Amino acid sequence: MIRNRVFMLGLGLGLVVGVLLLQLMMIGERSVPSAQPEEKEWTKEEVEQAAKSLNLQVVDDNKELMTEDEWKEKLTPSSKAPDAQKPDTPKPPVNPEKNKNKATSPA
């Protein structure tokens, strides 16, 4: 161990200097503002202007949005839809007294 005194001294000083440089870098990183823009509230006009520049539309959240296929399906009622089919006419209830056999009656 004593033979490697210079090596151990260099290793220890290197570790201390490395830790100090790392701390300086972390302090400097906190002082520089981030590259991401600050979050702010956008007005409706700003949103519409940004959407227009991207060739998009801004719609209210209470409006129903559909694709072209959904729109065509809504306009032309298909026979597959359960609402489009008319319900069958109800069958009259079966009267159990009329169907009784005389052989099964106790009299």
XYZ file of N, CA and C in Angstrom:
321
model
N 0.830 -1.185 0.000
C 0.000 0.000 0.000
C 0.872 1.245 0.000
N 1.955 1.233 0.761
C 2.847 2.398 0.819
C 3.560 2.568 -0.522
N 3.817 1.495 -1.219
C 4.486 1.592 -2.508
C 3.590 2.324 -3.511
N 2.282 2.179 -3.358
C 1.338 2.803 -4.297
C 0.822 4.131 -3.751
N 1.609 4.800 -2.947
C 1.155 6.039 -2.303
C 0.790 7.099 -3.338
N 1.574 7.240 -4.357
C 1.321 8.248 -5.383
C 0.038 7.889 -6.154
N -0.133 6.598 -6.418
C -1.342 6.161 -7.125
C -2.595 6.446 -6.299
N -2.572 6.107 -5.030
C -3.723 6.331 -4.159
C -4.008 7.821 -3.986
N -2.971 8.636 -3.887
C -3.156 10.079 -3.771
C -3.794 10.636 -5.048
N -3.358 10.183 -6.191
C -3.925 10.627 -7.458
C -5.381 10.175 -7.615
N -5.669 8.960 -7.200
C -7.025 8.442 -7.280
C -7.971 9.233 -6.372
N -7.540 9.515 -5.158
C -8.367 10.276 -4.217
C -8.616 11.689 -4.699
N -7.553 12.366 -5.176
C -7.711 13.726 -5.683
C -8.598 13.740 -6.930
N -8.480 12.726 -7.760
C -9.307 12.642 -8.963
C -10.785 12.491 -8.608
N -11.083 11.682 -7.604
C -12.473 11.514 -7.175
C -13.037 12.814 -6.605
N -12.250 13.508 -5.790
C -12.719 14.759 -5.187
C -12.956 15.809 -6.261
N -12.032 15.936 -7.203
C -12.188 16.919 -8.276
C -13.388 16.558 -9.154
N -13.585 15.278 -9.420
C -14.726 14.846 -10.219
C -16.049 15.177 -9.557
N -16.144 14.967 -8.251
C -17.373 15.280 -7.528
C -17.626 16.779 -7.532
N -16.574 17.569 -7.348
C -16.749 19.027 -7.377
C -17.204 19.510 -8.751
N -16.646 18.959 -9.815
C -17.067 19.353 -11.163
C -18.517 18.945 -11.428
N -18.898 17.769 -10.938
C -20.276 17.331 -11.114
C -21.235 18.262 -10.379
N -20.899 18.689 -9.191
C -21.746 19.618 -8.444
C -21.860 20.957 -9.163
N -20.762 21.441 -9.720
C -20.802 22.699 -10.470
C -21.695 22.578 -11.697
N -21.632 21.451 -12.366
C -22.479 21.257 -13.551
C -23.957 21.218 -13.162
N -24.276 20.584 -12.049
C -25.677 20.507 -11.636
C -26.201 21.871 -11.202
N -25.369 22.686 -10.563
C -25.783 24.041 -10.183
C -26.009 24.880 -11.434
N -25.118 24.770 -12.402
C -25.259 25.519 -13.650
C -26.478 25.089 -14.446
N -26.811 23.824 -14.399
C -27.983 23.330 -15.136
C -29.271 23.910 -14.571
N -29.340 24.085 -13.270
C -30.549 24.644 -12.648
C -30.713 26.133 -12.954
N -29.611 26.833 -13.173
C -29.706 28.276 -13.398
C -30.120 28.625 -14.829
N -29.921 27.724 -15.784
C -30.281 27.971 -17.178
C -31.745 27.583 -17.368
N -32.556 28.475 -17.975
C -33.967 28.119 -18.196
C -34.065 26.954 -19.180
N -35.100 26.148 -19.017
C -35.263 24.983 -19.876
C -35.635 25.415 -21.285
N -35.393 24.535 -22.236
C -35.673 24.833 -23.644
C -37.165 24.735 -23.944
N -37.945 24.126 -23.044
C -39.379 23.990 -23.278
C -40.069 25.312 -22.993
N -41.050 25.670 -23.809
C -41.769 26.925 -23.570
C -42.608 26.834 -22.291
N -42.820 27.973 -21.698
C -43.627 28.014 -20.490
C -45.082 27.717 -20.841
N -45.754 27.040 -19.941
C -47.163 26.760 -20.166
C -47.962 27.987 -19.777
N -48.832 28.407 -20.686
C -49.668 29.572 -20.420
C -51.067 29.293 -20.944
N -52.000 30.051 -20.491
C -53.374 29.926 -20.962
C -53.496 30.608 -22.326
N -54.034 29.894 -23.287
C -54.242 30.447 -24.620
C -55.666 30.964 -24.707
N -55.822 32.073 -25.389
C -57.170 32.586 -25.622
C -57.771 31.831 -26.806
N -59.080 31.953 -26.953
C -59.764 31.252 -28.036
C -59.260 31.741 -29.391
N -58.999 33.032 -29.493
C -58.508 33.591 -30.756
C -57.130 33.041 -31.104
N -56.257 32.894 -30.098
C -54.928 32.353 -30.359
C -55.008 30.901 -30.821
N -55.895 30.138 -30.211
C -56.061 28.739 -30.605
C -56.588 28.657 -32.033
N -57.582 29.483 -32.367
C -58.141 29.461 -33.719
C -57.101 29.886 -34.751
N -56.293 30.885 -34.410
C -55.264 31.353 -35.338
C -54.206 30.260 -35.551
N -53.801 29.587 -34.484
C -52.818 28.508 -34.618
C -53.397 27.347 -35.425
N -54.664 27.028 -35.213
C -55.306 25.947 -35.967
C -55.419 26.312 -37.439
N -55.752 27.556 -37.713
C -55.875 27.999 -39.110
C -54.534 27.906 -39.823
N -53.445 28.222 -39.118
C -52.128 28.145 -39.744
C -51.735 26.697 -40.048
N -52.321 25.741 -39.308
C -52.051 24.324 -39.562
C -53.130 23.667 -40.408
N -54.045 24.483 -40.951
C -55.143 24.007 -41.787
C -56.049 23.046 -41.007
N -56.398 23.439 -39.774
C -57.285 22.663 -38.914
C -58.478 23.505 -38.522
N -59.465 22.862 -37.917
C -60.650 23.567 -37.457
C -60.756 23.439 -35.947
N -61.339 24.456 -35.324
C -61.615 24.422 -33.897
C -63.124 24.334 -33.741
N -63.584 23.300 -33.012
C -65.011 23.119 -32.789
C -65.267 23.033 -31.290
N -66.499 23.345 -30.906
C -66.882 23.233 -29.508
C -66.940 21.767 -29.118
N -66.746 21.492 -27.840
C -66.727 20.110 -27.398
C -68.119 19.496 -27.324
N -69.185 20.296 -27.428
C -70.532 19.734 -27.380
C -71.040 19.319 -28.760
N -70.297 19.596 -29.822
C -70.698 19.180 -31.169
C -70.231 17.752 -31.420
N -71.078 17.003 -32.135
C -70.748 15.617 -32.454
C -69.923 15.587 -33.736
N -68.747 14.984 -33.667
C -67.875 14.879 -34.832
C -67.934 13.453 -35.359
N -68.082 13.331 -36.681
C -68.167 12.021 -37.309
C -67.235 11.979 -38.518
N -66.817 10.767 -38.844
C -66.049 10.584 -40.069
C -67.010 10.582 -41.253
N -66.468 10.583 -42.448
C -67.305 10.601 -43.641
C -68.155 9.331 -43.730
N -67.556 8.196 -43.359
C -68.306 6.939 -43.400
C -69.450 6.944 -42.390
N -69.195 7.451 -41.186
C -70.257 7.529 -40.178
C -71.369 8.457 -40.627
N -71.014 9.533 -41.301
C -72.012 10.488 -41.776
C -72.899 9.843 -42.839
N -72.296 9.114 -43.781
C -73.068 8.435 -44.823
C -73.971 7.372 -44.218
N -73.468 6.661 -43.226
C -74.270 5.621 -42.580
C -75.456 6.228 -41.842
N -75.264 7.385 -41.272
C -76.353 8.043 -40.553
C -77.416 8.552 -41.527
N -76.996 9.022 -42.699
C -77.949 9.541 -43.676
C -78.772 8.438 -44.323
N -78.157 7.297 -44.623
C -78.882 6.190 -45.256
C -79.083 5.096 -44.226
N -80.324 4.909 -43.747
C -80.547 3.857 -42.746
C -80.365 2.491 -43.374
N -79.581 1.668 -42.752
C -79.326 0.326 -43.291
C -80.286 -0.672 -42.666
N -80.451 -1.790 -43.333
C -81.371 -2.816 -42.834
C -80.752 -3.573 -41.668
N -79.453 -3.399 -41.447
C -78.780 -4.086 -40.355
C -79.049 -3.419 -39.016
N -79.418 -2.170 -39.049
C -79.625 -1.438 -37.810
C -80.855 -1.960 -37.082
N -80.800 -2.147 -35.768
C -81.956 -2.665 -35.045
C -83.117 -1.673 -34.996
N -82.853 -0.360 -35.093
C -83.946 0.625 -35.045
C -84.767 0.589 -36.335
N -84.140 0.236 -37.462
C -84.825 0.308 -38.747
C -85.847 -0.804 -38.914
N -85.700 -1.896 -38.202
C -86.629 -3.002 -38.352
C -87.887 -2.745 -37.525
N -89.035 -3.104 -38.117
C -90.289 -2.965 -37.384
C -90.459 -4.191 -36.488
N -90.967 -3.995 -35.310
C -91.156 -5.165 -34.443
C -92.302 -6.031 -34.954
N -92.202 -7.312 -34.698
C -93.272 -8.241 -35.089
C -94.521 -7.942 -34.269
N -95.672 -8.273 -34.844
C -96.917 -8.060 -34.103
C -96.985 -9.082 -32.977
N -97.439 -8.685 -31.818
C -97.464 -9.631 -30.702
C -98.506 -10.715 -30.942
N -98.197 -11.913 -30.523
C -99.119 -13.034 -30.658
C -100.074 -13.010 -29.470
N -101.315 -13.381 -29.702
C -102.266 -13.383 -28.584
C -101.871 -14.443 -27.562
N -102.133 -14.195 -26.290
C -101.758 -15.169 -25.260
C -102.598 -16.439 -25.385
N -102.027 -17.511 -25.027
C -102.705 -18.803 -25.107
C -103.569 -18.968 -23.866
N -104.841 -19.307 -24.058
C -105.757 -19.515 -22.951
C -105.637 -20.964 -22.508
N -105.178 -21.242 -21.300
C -104.962 -22.629 -20.885
C -106.270 -23.404 -20.715
N -107.383 -22.742 -20.441
C -108.658 -23.452 -20.234
C -109.170 -24.050 -21.535
N -108.954 -23.407 -22.651
C -109.439 -23.912 -23.935
C -108.630 -25.119 -24.393
N -107.388 -25.203 -23.984
C -106.516 -26.265 -24.447
C -106.600 -27.528 -23.596
N -107.359 -27.492 -22.519
C -107.451 -28.672 -21.648
C -108.166 -29.803 -22.369
N -107.641 -30.923 -22.227
C -108.291 -32.120 -22.780
C -109.322 -32.644 -21.794
N -110.393 -33.212 -22.299
C -111.405 -33.748 -21.413
C -110.877 -34.977 -20.682
N -109.931 -35.667 -21.262
C -109.367 -36.871 -20.659
C -108.533 -36.529 -19.424
N -107.993 -35.365 -19.399
C -107.149 -35.006 -18.271
C -107.940 -34.355 -17.146
N -109.203 -33.992 -17.397
C -109.989 -33.382 -16.327
C -110.472 -34.478 -15.363
N -110.589 -34.146 -14.076
C -110.976 -35.139 -13.076
C -112.448 -35.514 -13.161
N -113.295 -34.766 -13.784
C -114.728 -35.072 -13.754
C -115.119 -36.134 -14.715
